[in-house]
Amino acid sequence: MKLQLNDSSLLQTQAFINGEWVNGDAGETFPVSNPATGEVIAEVASVGAEETARTIDLAEAAMKEWKKLAPAKRSEILERWHNLIIENTDDLAAIMTVEQGKPLFEAKGEVMYGASYLKWFAEEGKRIYGDVLPSPGDRRSIVIKQPVGVVAAITPWNFPNAMITRKAAPALAAGCSILLKPAAETPLSALALAELAKRAGVPAGLFNVLPSKSASLVGGEMTSNAKVKKLTFTGSTPIGKLLMKQCADTVKRTSMELGGNAPVIIFDDADLDLAVKGALVSKYRNSGQTCICANRLLVQEGIYDKFVEKFSEAVKQFKLGHGFDDDATHGPVVSKKALADIDAIVQNAVEQGANVVTGGKPSELGNCFYEPTILTDVNDKMSIFGEEIFGPVAPVFKFSTEEEAIAMANDTEFGLASYVFTENLGRIWRVSEGIEYGMVGVNETAISSEVIPFGGVKESGQGREGSKYGLEDYLETKYICMGGL
Ligand code: ADP
């Protein structure tokens, strides 16, 4: 299938360095394929450590002028970038669907969501305030905020657009420059964003995209180069830990959005229909491949059977299909490897005693399709309780008391998103405060937007993205003492 775009120049396959499209020094490329069909869509330029080091130098030089620019000017440029993304939603979504697999309607949703970070930080960047502190008569103590410096970003394939704008927008708004290594599965969305950044007038060197078949070469340079002052990463916890270690030698600031093991806690007193709807959206969005996807459904014993019945009725209505099929509600997972990992988790759970209510196996539609799955007869002793599934598989656990639910929710090294369904006000507060998560959705699972601080605790990471807090991550606090007044 040929990718049809209104504007074919959005399909870029070279690296974007200092405002120019270039190949890697060695002239190497790597293939990007469509997970729905296995077809290779493009060969993309691959860069290594040396190109990364040069980009860092250029980004550092570009920042000198950018940080001095009036915040309103930076804002105008970000706003233009936002507008161009919105104008090109259809093409950006098509590029995303073809390289990532998600249905086109979901891809369009992500493009809008991604653009919202640019608009938000275009505004927030104008409101970077300092402080004048109470001081003795002969001196004044002042606090100013300054851009943290050159930012390196590494992003995953599950949100090939929004995970980039979420980092680039606050970095640029704060006065920083940024170089990005997108996931090798989905570099085309990143490169299309770069083309629009160029058209929007983002000055050369401020936003650079470094696709590579060797994440460790680019990541190694990004983390060891002293000119990079901050690393922002979204991805798995093991790689996040590795990158934090690599950043230790140059004491870089880091923001880490890592893995999750989100519980959806559904109490007997919940609005059942609302809970079913919330769990469906949270579990199966992007075919279960988001770090805030419901990973464990914890359902109280009195409502358990009714919940499973309604939930499975709804899941059986899903229509698995290619992202471009109009009636597809859910697409493939990202790769054959991802599919094998998901299936191994399910088969392992079944061996340990889980019951498959629906799904439980790869679909015959193609190499990367997995049937939406529900498992019952699972418990907290099984390995599936502690694993990040990252696929369309919902294990439904049973609990008796509120205390038990809180203990089960907290029995994980992760702490990103969590969800609670109950109509009891006291319980809402007790549970929200008692569970160790960066984000709690109460009777709601669609919790993310540009306005809120997205992020986790424990081994789910550190730092926040979006909201006024997200800008702080790109700013240094400087204290100036004026004496002898
Ligand atoms: P996932 O399992 O979701 O692919 P990863 O953490 O492996 O999660 O990948 C997230 C991002 O981290 C991707 O851009 C990937 O290329 C990058 N990455 C993986 N390994 C390394 C590494 N050793 N150094 C730097 N980046 C890496």
Short mmCIF file of C-alpha atoms and ligand atoms in Angstrom, two decimals:
data_model
loop_
_atom_site.label_atom_id
_atom_site.label_comp_id
_atom_site.label_asym_id
_atom_site.label_seq_id
_atom_site.Cartn_x
_atom_site.Cartn_y
_atom_site.Cartn_z
CA MET A 1 0.00 0.00 0.00
CA LYS A 2 1.35 3.41 -0.97
CA LEU A 3 1.12 6.15 1.64
CA GLN A 4 -1.01 8.96 0.21
CA LEU A 5 -0.21 12.38 1.67
CA ASN A 6 -1.60 15.80 0.78
CA ASP A 7 1.90 17.16 1.25
CA SER A 8 4.53 14.56 0.37
CA SER A 9 7.37 16.75 1.69
CA LEU A 10 6.26 15.80 5.20
CA LEU A 11 7.70 12.35 4.59
CA GLN A 12 11.36 13.02 5.38
CA THR A 13 13.93 10.27 5.74
CA GLN A 14 17.14 12.13 6.59
CA ALA A 15 18.38 13.42 9.92
CA PHE A 16 17.47 17.04 10.75
CA ILE A 17 20.54 18.83 12.08
CA ASN A 18 20.98 22.58 12.39
CA GLY A 19 18.00 23.24 10.13
CA GLU A 20 19.18 20.95 7.35
CA TRP A 21 18.33 17.47 6.08
CA VAL A 22 21.46 15.35 6.14
CA ASN A 23 22.62 11.74 5.98
CA GLY A 24 24.72 10.10 8.67
CA ASP A 25 28.51 10.19 8.15
CA ALA A 26 28.66 6.51 7.23
CA GLY A 27 25.74 6.83 4.81
CA GLU A 28 23.90 4.07 6.67
CA THR A 29 20.14 3.67 6.83
CA PHE A 30 17.63 1.49 8.65
CA PRO A 31 14.19 0.31 7.53
CA VAL A 32 10.90 1.48 9.02
CA SER A 33 8.00 -0.87 8.51
CA ASN A 34 4.24 -0.94 8.82
CA PRO A 35 3.33 -3.29 11.69
CA ALA A 36 -0.06 -4.05 10.10
CA THR A 37 1.45 -5.45 6.91
CA GLY A 38 5.17 -5.91 7.54
CA GLU A 39 5.89 -3.75 4.47
CA VAL A 40 8.96 -1.48 4.58
CA ILE A 41 7.73 2.11 4.26
CA ALA A 42 11.04 3.93 4.20
CA GLU A 43 14.78 3.69 4.70
CA VAL A 44 15.84 6.33 7.21
CA ALA A 45 19.31 7.83 7.69
CA SER A 46 21.16 6.52 10.72
CA VAL A 47 23.50 8.78 12.72
CA GLY A 48 26.15 7.83 15.25
CA ALA A 49 28.11 9.38 18.10
CA GLU A 50 30.14 11.87 16.03
CA GLU A 51 27.12 13.44 14.35
CA THR A 52 25.50 13.62 17.78
CA ALA A 53 28.53 15.44 19.22
CA ARG A 54 28.49 17.93 16.32
CA THR A 55 24.77 18.51 16.80
CA ILE A 56 25.35 19.24 20.48
CA ASP A 57 27.91 21.92 19.54
CA LEU A 58 25.47 23.46 17.07
CA ALA A 59 22.61 23.32 19.56
CA GLU A 60 24.75 25.04 22.15
CA ALA A 61 25.65 27.80 19.72
CA ALA A 62 22.02 28.24 18.59
CA MET A 63 20.82 28.63 22.15
CA LYS A 64 22.90 31.76 22.73
CA GLU A 65 20.56 33.96 20.70
CA TRP A 66 17.38 32.03 21.41
CA LYS A 67 17.56 32.44 25.17
CA LYS A 68 17.94 36.20 24.78
CA LEU A 69 14.94 36.51 22.51
CA ALA A 70 11.86 38.16 24.01
CA PRO A 71 9.60 35.41 25.43
CA ALA A 72 6.77 36.75 23.27
CA LYS A 73 8.86 36.12 20.15
CA ARG A 74 9.63 32.56 21.18
CA SER A 75 5.95 32.16 21.88
CA GLU A 76 4.97 33.34 18.38
CA ILE A 77 7.24 30.74 16.79
CA LEU A 78 5.88 27.93 18.95
CA GLU A 79 2.35 29.04 18.16
CA ARG A 80 3.12 28.93 14.43
CA TRP A 81 4.51 25.42 14.83
CA HIS A 82 1.31 24.47 16.64
CA ASN A 83 -0.86 25.89 13.87
CA LEU A 84 1.08 24.06 11.17
CA ILE A 85 0.67 20.78 13.02
CA ILE A 86 -3.09 21.32 13.26
CA GLU A 87 -3.28 22.24 9.55
CA ASN A 88 -1.42 19.05 8.66
CA THR A 89 -3.24 16.73 11.06
CA ASP A 90 -4.38 14.33 8.35
CA ASP A 91 -0.90 13.77 6.96
CA LEU A 92 0.77 13.53 10.36
CA ALA A 93 -1.84 11.01 11.44
CA ALA A 94 -1.40 8.95 8.28
CA ILE A 95 2.38 8.86 8.79
CA MET A 96 1.82 7.78 12.39
CA THR A 97 -0.65 5.05 11.52
CA VAL A 98 1.59 3.61 8.85
CA GLU A 99 4.67 3.40 11.09
CA GLN A 100 3.05 2.73 14.46
CA GLY A 101 -0.15 0.88 13.62
CA LYS A 102 -2.73 2.74 15.71
CA PRO A 103 -6.10 3.39 14.04
CA LEU A 104 -6.27 6.65 12.12
CA PHE A 105 -8.82 8.22 14.48
CA GLU A 106 -6.50 7.56 17.42
CA ALA A 107 -3.54 8.94 15.47
CA LYS A 108 -5.49 12.14 14.72
CA GLY A 109 -6.31 12.40 18.41
CA GLU A 110 -2.64 12.12 19.26
CA VAL A 111 -1.66 14.82 16.76
CA MET A 112 -4.12 17.24 18.39
CA TYR A 113 -2.95 16.22 21.84
CA GLY A 114 0.69 16.64 20.80
CA ALA A 115 0.00 20.08 19.33
CA SER A 116 -1.69 21.18 22.55
CA TYR A 117 1.68 21.11 24.34
CA LEU A 118 3.07 23.65 21.89
CA LYS A 119 0.19 26.01 22.42
CA TRP A 120 0.29 25.58 26.16
CA PHE A 121 4.03 26.21 26.52
CA ALA A 122 3.91 29.06 24.01
CA GLU A 123 1.75 30.73 26.66
CA GLU A 124 3.50 29.45 29.76
CA GLY A 125 6.89 30.58 28.43
CA LYS A 126 5.72 34.17 28.83
CA ARG A 127 5.16 33.57 32.55
CA ILE A 128 8.55 32.49 33.80
CA TYR A 129 8.72 34.55 36.96
CA GLY A 130 11.48 35.04 39.51
CA ASP A 131 11.28 36.25 43.13
CA VAL A 132 12.49 39.05 45.36
CA LEU A 133 13.06 37.62 48.82
CA PRO A 134 12.66 39.43 52.14
CA SER A 135 16.16 40.79 52.83
CA PRO A 136 18.04 42.95 55.38
CA GLY A 137 18.21 46.70 54.64
CA ASP A 138 21.63 46.75 52.96
CA ARG A 139 20.99 43.94 50.55
CA ARG A 140 18.42 42.44 48.21
CA SER A 141 18.09 38.76 47.50
CA ILE A 142 16.70 37.95 44.08
CA VAL A 143 15.86 34.69 42.39
CA ILE A 144 15.86 34.42 38.60
CA LYS A 145 15.01 31.49 36.36
CA GLN A 146 17.27 30.58 33.46
CA PRO A 147 17.10 27.90 30.77
CA VAL A 148 18.80 24.75 31.93
CA GLY A 149 20.92 24.52 28.75
CA VAL A 150 21.17 22.09 25.85
CA VAL A 151 18.55 19.35 26.28
CA ALA A 152 18.83 15.81 24.92
CA ALA A 153 15.62 13.82 24.50
CA ILE A 154 15.00 10.13 23.85
CA THR A 155 11.45 9.09 23.02
CA PRO A 156 9.50 5.85 22.52
CA TRP A 157 7.35 4.53 19.69
CA ASN A 158 3.96 4.36 21.42
CA PHE A 159 3.21 8.10 21.03
CA PRO A 160 5.51 9.06 18.16
CA ASN A 161 4.29 12.68 18.10
CA ALA A 162 3.09 13.74 21.55
CA MET A 163 6.08 12.41 23.49
CA ILE A 164 8.21 14.76 21.39
CA THR A 165 6.16 17.95 21.61
CA ARG A 166 5.79 17.38 25.34
CA LYS A 167 9.55 17.76 25.66
CA ALA A 168 10.40 20.13 22.82
CA ALA A 169 7.72 22.71 23.68
CA PRO A 170 8.77 23.40 27.29
CA ALA A 171 12.47 23.18 26.37
CA LEU A 172 12.14 25.79 23.61
CA ALA A 173 9.75 27.96 25.65
CA ALA A 174 12.28 28.04 28.48
CA GLY A 175 15.02 29.19 26.07
CA CYS A 176 16.80 25.85 25.63
CA SER A 177 17.77 24.01 22.46
CA ILE A 178 16.98 20.34 22.05
CA LEU A 179 18.24 17.32 20.17
CA LEU A 180 16.02 14.30 19.91
CA LYS A 181 16.56 10.64 19.23
CA PRO A 182 13.20 9.17 18.26
CA ALA A 183 12.50 5.45 18.56
CA ALA A 184 13.82 3.50 15.57
CA GLU A 185 10.32 2.08 15.01
CA THR A 186 8.75 5.53 14.51
CA PRO A 187 11.22 8.17 13.28
CA LEU A 188 8.95 9.44 10.48
CA SER A 189 6.56 11.26 12.80
CA ALA A 190 9.52 13.00 14.44
CA LEU A 191 10.97 14.04 11.09
CA ALA A 192 7.60 15.37 9.91
CA LEU A 193 7.49 17.49 13.06
CA ALA A 194 10.96 18.80 12.20
CA GLU A 195 9.81 19.81 8.71
CA LEU A 196 6.98 21.81 10.30
CA ALA A 197 9.32 23.33 12.88
CA LYS A 198 11.47 24.56 10.02
CA ARG A 199 8.45 26.06 8.25
CA ALA A 200 7.32 27.68 11.48
CA GLY A 201 10.62 29.52 11.73
CA VAL A 202 12.22 27.64 14.61
CA PRO A 203 15.80 28.85 14.13
CA ALA A 204 18.43 26.37 12.93
CA GLY A 205 20.02 24.24 15.64
CA LEU A 206 17.24 24.59 18.19
CA PHE A 207 15.29 21.46 17.32
CA ASN A 208 17.30 18.58 15.90
CA VAL A 209 16.21 15.04 15.11
CA LEU A 210 18.78 12.23 15.13
CA PRO A 211 17.34 8.93 13.92
CA SER A 212 19.63 6.00 14.54
CA LYS A 213 19.74 2.26 14.36
CA SER A 214 22.08 2.37 17.35
CA ALA A 215 20.31 3.89 20.32
CA SER A 216 23.30 3.27 22.54
CA LEU A 217 25.72 5.21 20.32
CA VAL A 218 23.54 8.32 20.20
CA GLY A 219 22.41 7.85 23.80
CA GLY A 220 26.01 7.33 24.91
CA GLU A 221 27.08 10.66 23.45
CA MET A 222 24.01 12.48 24.73
CA THR A 223 24.60 11.27 28.28
CA SER A 224 28.40 11.66 28.42
CA ASN A 225 28.78 15.00 26.64
CA ALA A 226 29.27 17.73 29.24
CA LYS A 227 27.62 20.33 27.01
CA VAL A 228 24.27 18.56 27.42
CA LYS A 229 22.79 19.84 30.65
CA LYS A 230 19.64 17.79 30.78
CA LEU A 231 18.35 14.46 29.55
CA THR A 232 14.63 13.89 29.20
CA PHE A 233 13.61 10.31 28.54
CA THR A 234 10.37 8.40 28.03
CA GLY A 235 10.73 4.65 27.82
CA SER A 236 11.28 1.54 29.85
CA THR A 237 12.50 1.51 33.44
CA PRO A 238 15.65 -0.57 32.73
CA ILE A 239 16.82 1.83 29.99
CA GLY A 240 15.89 4.82 32.17
CA LYS A 241 18.06 3.48 34.97
CA LEU A 242 20.92 2.89 32.58
CA LEU A 243 20.68 6.43 31.21
CA MET A 244 20.54 7.91 34.73
CA LYS A 245 23.74 6.07 35.56
CA GLN A 246 25.34 7.35 32.36
CA CYS A 247 24.27 10.90 33.26
CA ALA A 248 25.81 10.69 36.71
CA ASP A 249 29.36 11.39 35.55
CA THR A 250 28.43 14.85 34.29
CA VAL A 251 25.70 15.36 36.94
CA LYS A 252 23.00 16.13 34.41
CA ARG A 253 19.47 17.01 35.29
CA THR A 254 17.16 14.20 34.24
CA SER A 255 13.43 13.80 33.68
CA MET A 256 12.31 10.20 33.46
CA GLU A 257 8.92 8.95 32.31
CA LEU A 258 9.31 5.22 32.79
CA GLY A 259 7.19 2.10 33.11
CA GLY A 260 3.89 1.71 34.90
CA ASN A 261 1.72 -0.97 36.45
CA ALA A 262 -1.52 0.97 36.71
CA PRO A 263 -4.26 -0.44 38.91
CA VAL A 264 -7.90 0.28 38.18
CA ILE A 265 -9.60 -0.23 41.55
CA ILE A 266 -13.33 -0.84 41.23
CA PHE A 267 -15.32 -0.94 44.47
CA ASP A 268 -18.72 -2.54 45.04
CA ASP A 269 -20.19 0.95 45.36
CA ALA A 270 -18.90 2.09 41.93
CA ASP A 271 -21.13 3.14 39.05
CA LEU A 272 -20.65 -0.11 37.14
CA ASP A 273 -21.23 1.26 33.64
CA LEU A 274 -18.83 4.11 34.24
CA ALA A 275 -16.23 1.69 35.57
CA VAL A 276 -16.60 -0.64 32.58
CA LYS A 277 -16.28 2.28 30.17
CA GLY A 278 -13.27 3.70 32.01
CA ALA A 279 -11.50 0.35 32.19
CA LEU A 280 -12.10 -0.28 28.48
CA VAL A 281 -10.62 3.03 27.43
CA SER A 282 -7.70 2.76 29.79
CA LYS A 283 -6.84 -0.86 29.04
CA TYR A 284 -7.20 -1.07 25.28
CA ARG A 285 -6.22 2.39 24.04
CA ASN A 286 -3.32 2.08 21.58
CA SER A 287 -3.82 -1.70 21.94
CA GLY A 288 -2.65 -1.51 25.53
CA GLN A 289 0.65 0.10 24.63
CA THR A 290 0.75 3.14 26.89
CA CYS A 291 2.56 3.52 30.17
CA ILE A 292 -0.67 4.64 31.87
CA CYS A 293 -2.80 1.80 30.48
CA ALA A 294 -4.68 -0.21 33.08
CA ASN A 295 -2.35 -3.08 33.84
CA ARG A 296 -4.25 -4.66 36.72
CA LEU A 297 -8.01 -4.47 37.14
CA LEU A 298 -8.69 -4.85 40.88
CA VAL A 299 -12.39 -5.50 41.40
CA GLN A 300 -14.18 -5.93 44.73
CA GLU A 301 -15.80 -9.34 45.26
CA GLY A 302 -19.41 -8.12 45.39
CA ILE A 303 -19.31 -6.60 41.90
CA TYR A 304 -16.68 -8.90 40.34
CA ASP A 305 -18.89 -11.27 38.32
CA LYS A 306 -21.13 -8.51 36.98
CA PHE A 307 -18.09 -6.46 36.02
CA VAL A 308 -16.44 -9.32 34.13
CA GLU A 309 -19.70 -10.04 32.29
CA LYS A 310 -20.23 -6.46 31.12
CA PHE A 311 -16.55 -5.86 30.42
CA SER A 312 -16.22 -8.96 28.25
CA GLU A 313 -19.44 -8.17 26.37
CA ALA A 314 -17.92 -4.81 25.44
CA VAL A 315 -14.51 -6.23 24.52
CA LYS A 316 -16.12 -8.75 22.19
CA GLN A 317 -17.49 -5.78 20.18
CA PHE A 318 -13.98 -4.56 19.33
CA LYS A 319 -12.99 -4.70 15.69
CA LEU A 320 -9.34 -5.50 15.20
CA GLY A 321 -7.99 -4.20 11.91
CA HIS A 322 -5.46 -2.20 9.94
CA GLY A 323 -5.22 1.38 11.14
CA PHE A 324 -6.59 2.70 7.85
CA ASP A 325 -9.73 0.50 7.96
CA ASP A 326 -12.66 2.76 8.77
CA ASP A 327 -14.28 0.32 11.13
CA ALA A 328 -11.12 -0.79 12.97
CA THR A 329 -11.39 0.08 16.66
CA HIS A 330 -8.01 -1.44 17.51
CA GLY A 331 -4.83 -1.93 15.51
CA PRO A 332 -1.79 -4.19 15.66
CA VAL A 333 0.89 -4.06 18.32
CA VAL A 334 4.11 -2.43 17.24
CA SER A 335 6.27 -5.43 16.30
CA LYS A 336 6.52 -9.19 16.17
CA LYS A 337 8.75 -9.05 19.23
CA ALA A 338 6.12 -7.07 21.16
CA LEU A 339 3.52 -9.65 20.17
CA ALA A 340 5.74 -12.53 21.30
CA ASP A 341 6.34 -10.81 24.68
CA ILE A 342 2.60 -10.28 25.20
CA ASP A 343 1.75 -13.84 24.28
CA ALA A 344 4.44 -15.16 26.62
CA ILE A 345 2.88 -13.20 29.51
CA VAL A 346 -0.56 -14.65 28.71
CA GLN A 347 0.62 -18.25 28.27
CA ASN A 348 2.62 -18.00 31.46
CA ALA A 349 -0.45 -16.77 33.35
CA VAL A 350 -2.55 -19.60 31.90
CA GLU A 351 0.06 -22.13 33.01
CA GLN A 352 -0.18 -20.62 36.48
CA GLY A 353 -3.95 -21.10 36.51
CA ALA A 354 -5.49 -18.07 34.77
CA ASN A 355 -8.75 -18.52 32.87
CA VAL A 356 -9.09 -16.95 29.40
CA VAL A 357 -12.51 -15.25 29.16
CA THR A 358 -11.87 -13.96 25.67
CA GLY A 359 -8.86 -13.68 23.33
CA GLY A 360 -5.68 -15.20 24.71
CA LYS A 361 -3.86 -15.65 21.41
CA PRO A 362 -2.43 -13.92 18.35
CA SER A 363 -5.01 -13.02 15.71
CA GLU A 364 -4.87 -14.39 12.20
CA LEU A 365 -5.09 -10.87 10.73
CA GLY A 366 -1.31 -10.48 10.52
CA ASN A 367 1.99 -10.94 12.29
CA CYS A 368 1.47 -8.17 14.83
CA PHE A 369 -2.20 -8.55 15.78
CA TYR A 370 -3.18 -9.86 19.22
CA GLU A 371 -6.74 -10.61 20.22
CA PRO A 372 -8.10 -8.34 22.95
CA THR A 373 -7.85 -10.56 26.00
CA ILE A 374 -9.44 -10.85 29.45
CA LEU A 375 -8.07 -13.15 32.13
CA THR A 376 -9.80 -14.15 35.38
CA ASP A 377 -8.73 -16.53 38.17
CA VAL A 378 -5.56 -14.50 38.57
CA ASN A 379 -3.96 -13.54 41.88
CA ASP A 380 -1.16 -11.46 43.30
CA LYS A 381 1.20 -14.45 43.50
CA MET A 382 1.28 -14.80 39.71
CA SER A 383 3.98 -13.12 37.66
CA ILE A 384 1.38 -11.20 35.60
CA PHE A 385 0.58 -9.17 38.75
CA GLY A 386 4.02 -7.54 38.65
CA GLU A 387 4.67 -7.28 34.92
CA GLU A 388 4.05 -4.32 32.65
CA ILE A 389 1.98 -6.06 29.95
CA PHE A 390 2.07 -3.33 27.25
CA GLY A 391 -0.57 -5.12 25.20
CA PRO A 392 -4.34 -5.68 24.96
CA VAL A 393 -4.56 -8.04 27.93
CA ALA A 394 -6.67 -7.36 31.03
CA PRO A 395 -6.11 -9.54 34.10
CA VAL A 396 -9.02 -9.04 36.53
CA PHE A 397 -8.03 -9.58 40.17
CA LYS A 398 -10.45 -9.90 43.09
CA PHE A 399 -10.18 -8.15 46.47
CA SER A 400 -12.36 -7.94 49.60
CA THR A 401 -11.56 -4.81 51.59
CA GLU A 402 -10.41 -1.25 50.96
CA GLU A 403 -7.17 -1.92 52.89
CA GLU A 404 -6.47 -4.95 50.73
CA ALA A 405 -7.08 -2.93 47.54
CA ILE A 406 -4.65 -0.22 48.65
CA ALA A 407 -2.04 -2.82 49.59
CA MET A 408 -2.43 -4.60 46.24
CA ALA A 409 -2.24 -1.32 44.32
CA ASN A 410 1.00 -0.42 46.11
CA ASP A 411 2.57 -3.86 45.76
CA THR A 412 4.73 -2.89 42.78
CA GLU A 413 7.93 -0.97 42.16
CA PHE A 414 5.99 1.27 39.75
CA GLY A 415 3.97 4.39 40.58
CA LEU A 416 2.75 6.20 37.46
CA ALA A 417 -1.03 6.26 36.89
CA SER A 418 -3.81 4.71 38.97
CA TYR A 419 -7.59 4.77 38.80
CA VAL A 420 -10.33 4.41 41.39
CA PHE A 421 -14.04 3.85 40.83
CA THR A 422 -16.30 4.47 43.83
CA GLU A 423 -19.22 6.73 44.70
CA ASN A 424 -18.11 7.12 48.31
CA LEU A 425 -16.50 10.50 49.01
CA GLY A 426 -14.54 9.40 52.08
CA ARG A 427 -13.17 6.42 50.18
CA ILE A 428 -12.16 8.63 47.27
CA TRP A 429 -9.91 10.62 49.60
CA ARG A 430 -8.60 7.67 51.61
CA VAL A 431 -7.65 5.70 48.52
CA SER A 432 -6.32 8.66 46.52
CA GLU A 433 -4.03 9.58 49.40
CA GLY A 434 -3.15 6.01 50.29
CA ILE A 435 -1.90 4.81 46.94
CA GLU A 436 1.65 5.62 45.87
CA TYR A 437 1.20 7.01 42.37
CA GLY A 438 2.01 10.24 40.60
CA MET A 439 -1.50 10.41 39.11
CA VAL A 440 -4.90 9.23 40.34
CA GLY A 441 -8.01 9.20 38.14
CA VAL A 442 -11.18 9.12 40.21
CA ASN A 443 -14.15 7.78 38.20
CA GLU A 444 -12.17 8.79 35.12
CA THR A 445 -9.39 7.17 33.14
CA ALA A 446 -8.78 9.73 30.36
CA ILE A 447 -6.61 11.83 32.65
CA SER A 448 -3.88 13.25 30.46
CA SER A 449 -3.76 16.70 28.88
CA GLU A 450 -1.32 19.55 28.45
CA VAL A 451 -2.75 21.26 31.54
CA ILE A 452 -1.86 18.58 34.06
CA PRO A 453 1.47 17.42 35.56
CA PHE A 454 2.09 14.01 34.01
CA GLY A 455 4.61 11.85 35.82
CA GLY A 456 5.32 9.11 38.27
CA VAL A 457 6.91 8.19 41.57
CA LYS A 458 8.99 5.17 42.65
CA GLU A 459 10.57 3.44 39.65
CA SER A 460 8.14 5.09 37.25
CA GLY A 461 10.41 8.09 37.17
CA GLN A 462 10.89 11.67 38.21
CA GLY A 463 9.92 15.07 36.89
CA ARG A 464 6.61 16.16 35.39
CA GLU A 465 5.53 16.91 31.84
CA GLY A 466 2.84 19.41 30.87
CA SER A 467 1.33 22.11 33.11
CA LYS A 468 3.21 24.88 34.90
CA TYR A 469 5.27 22.18 36.67
CA GLY A 470 6.51 20.86 33.33
CA LEU A 471 8.28 24.13 32.59
CA GLU A 472 10.22 24.02 35.87
CA ASP A 473 11.98 20.91 34.60
CA TYR A 474 13.71 23.05 31.95
CA LEU A 475 14.70 25.92 34.24
CA GLU A 476 17.51 26.53 36.68
CA THR A 477 17.00 28.64 39.78
CA LYS A 478 19.67 31.27 40.27
CA TYR A 479 20.02 33.32 43.45
CA ILE A 480 21.53 36.79 43.12
CA CYS A 481 22.57 38.63 46.28
CA MET A 482 22.97 42.40 45.88
CA GLY A 483 24.87 43.78 48.85
CA GLY A 484 26.19 47.16 50.03
CA LEU A 485 23.05 49.01 49.03
P1 ADP B 1 10.48 0.10 24.62
O1 ADP B 1 10.63 -1.25 25.26
O2 ADP B 1 9.18 0.74 24.83
O3 ADP B 1 10.96 0.16 23.21
P2 ADP B 1 12.93 1.36 25.44
O4 ADP B 1 13.24 1.94 26.77
O5 ADP B 1 13.74 0.21 24.96
O6 ADP B 1 11.39 1.03 25.50
O7 ADP B 1 12.99 2.48 24.31
C1 ADP B 1 12.65 3.81 24.50
C2 ADP B 1 13.66 4.68 23.78
O8 ADP B 1 14.95 4.44 24.36
C3 ADP B 1 13.80 4.39 22.30
O9 ADP B 1 14.03 5.62 21.62
C4 ADP B 1 15.04 3.52 22.26
O10 ADP B 1 15.70 3.57 21.01
C5 ADP B 1 15.86 4.17 23.34
N1 ADP B 1 16.95 3.31 23.88
C6 ADP B 1 16.96 1.99 24.04
N2 ADP B 1 18.15 1.58 24.53
C7 ADP B 1 18.92 2.68 24.67
C8 ADP B 1 20.26 2.94 25.13
N3 ADP B 1 21.05 1.97 25.54
N4 ADP B 1 20.69 4.22 25.13
C9 ADP B 1 19.90 5.21 24.72
N5 ADP B 1 18.64 5.04 24.29
C10 ADP B 1 18.15 3.80 24.26
#
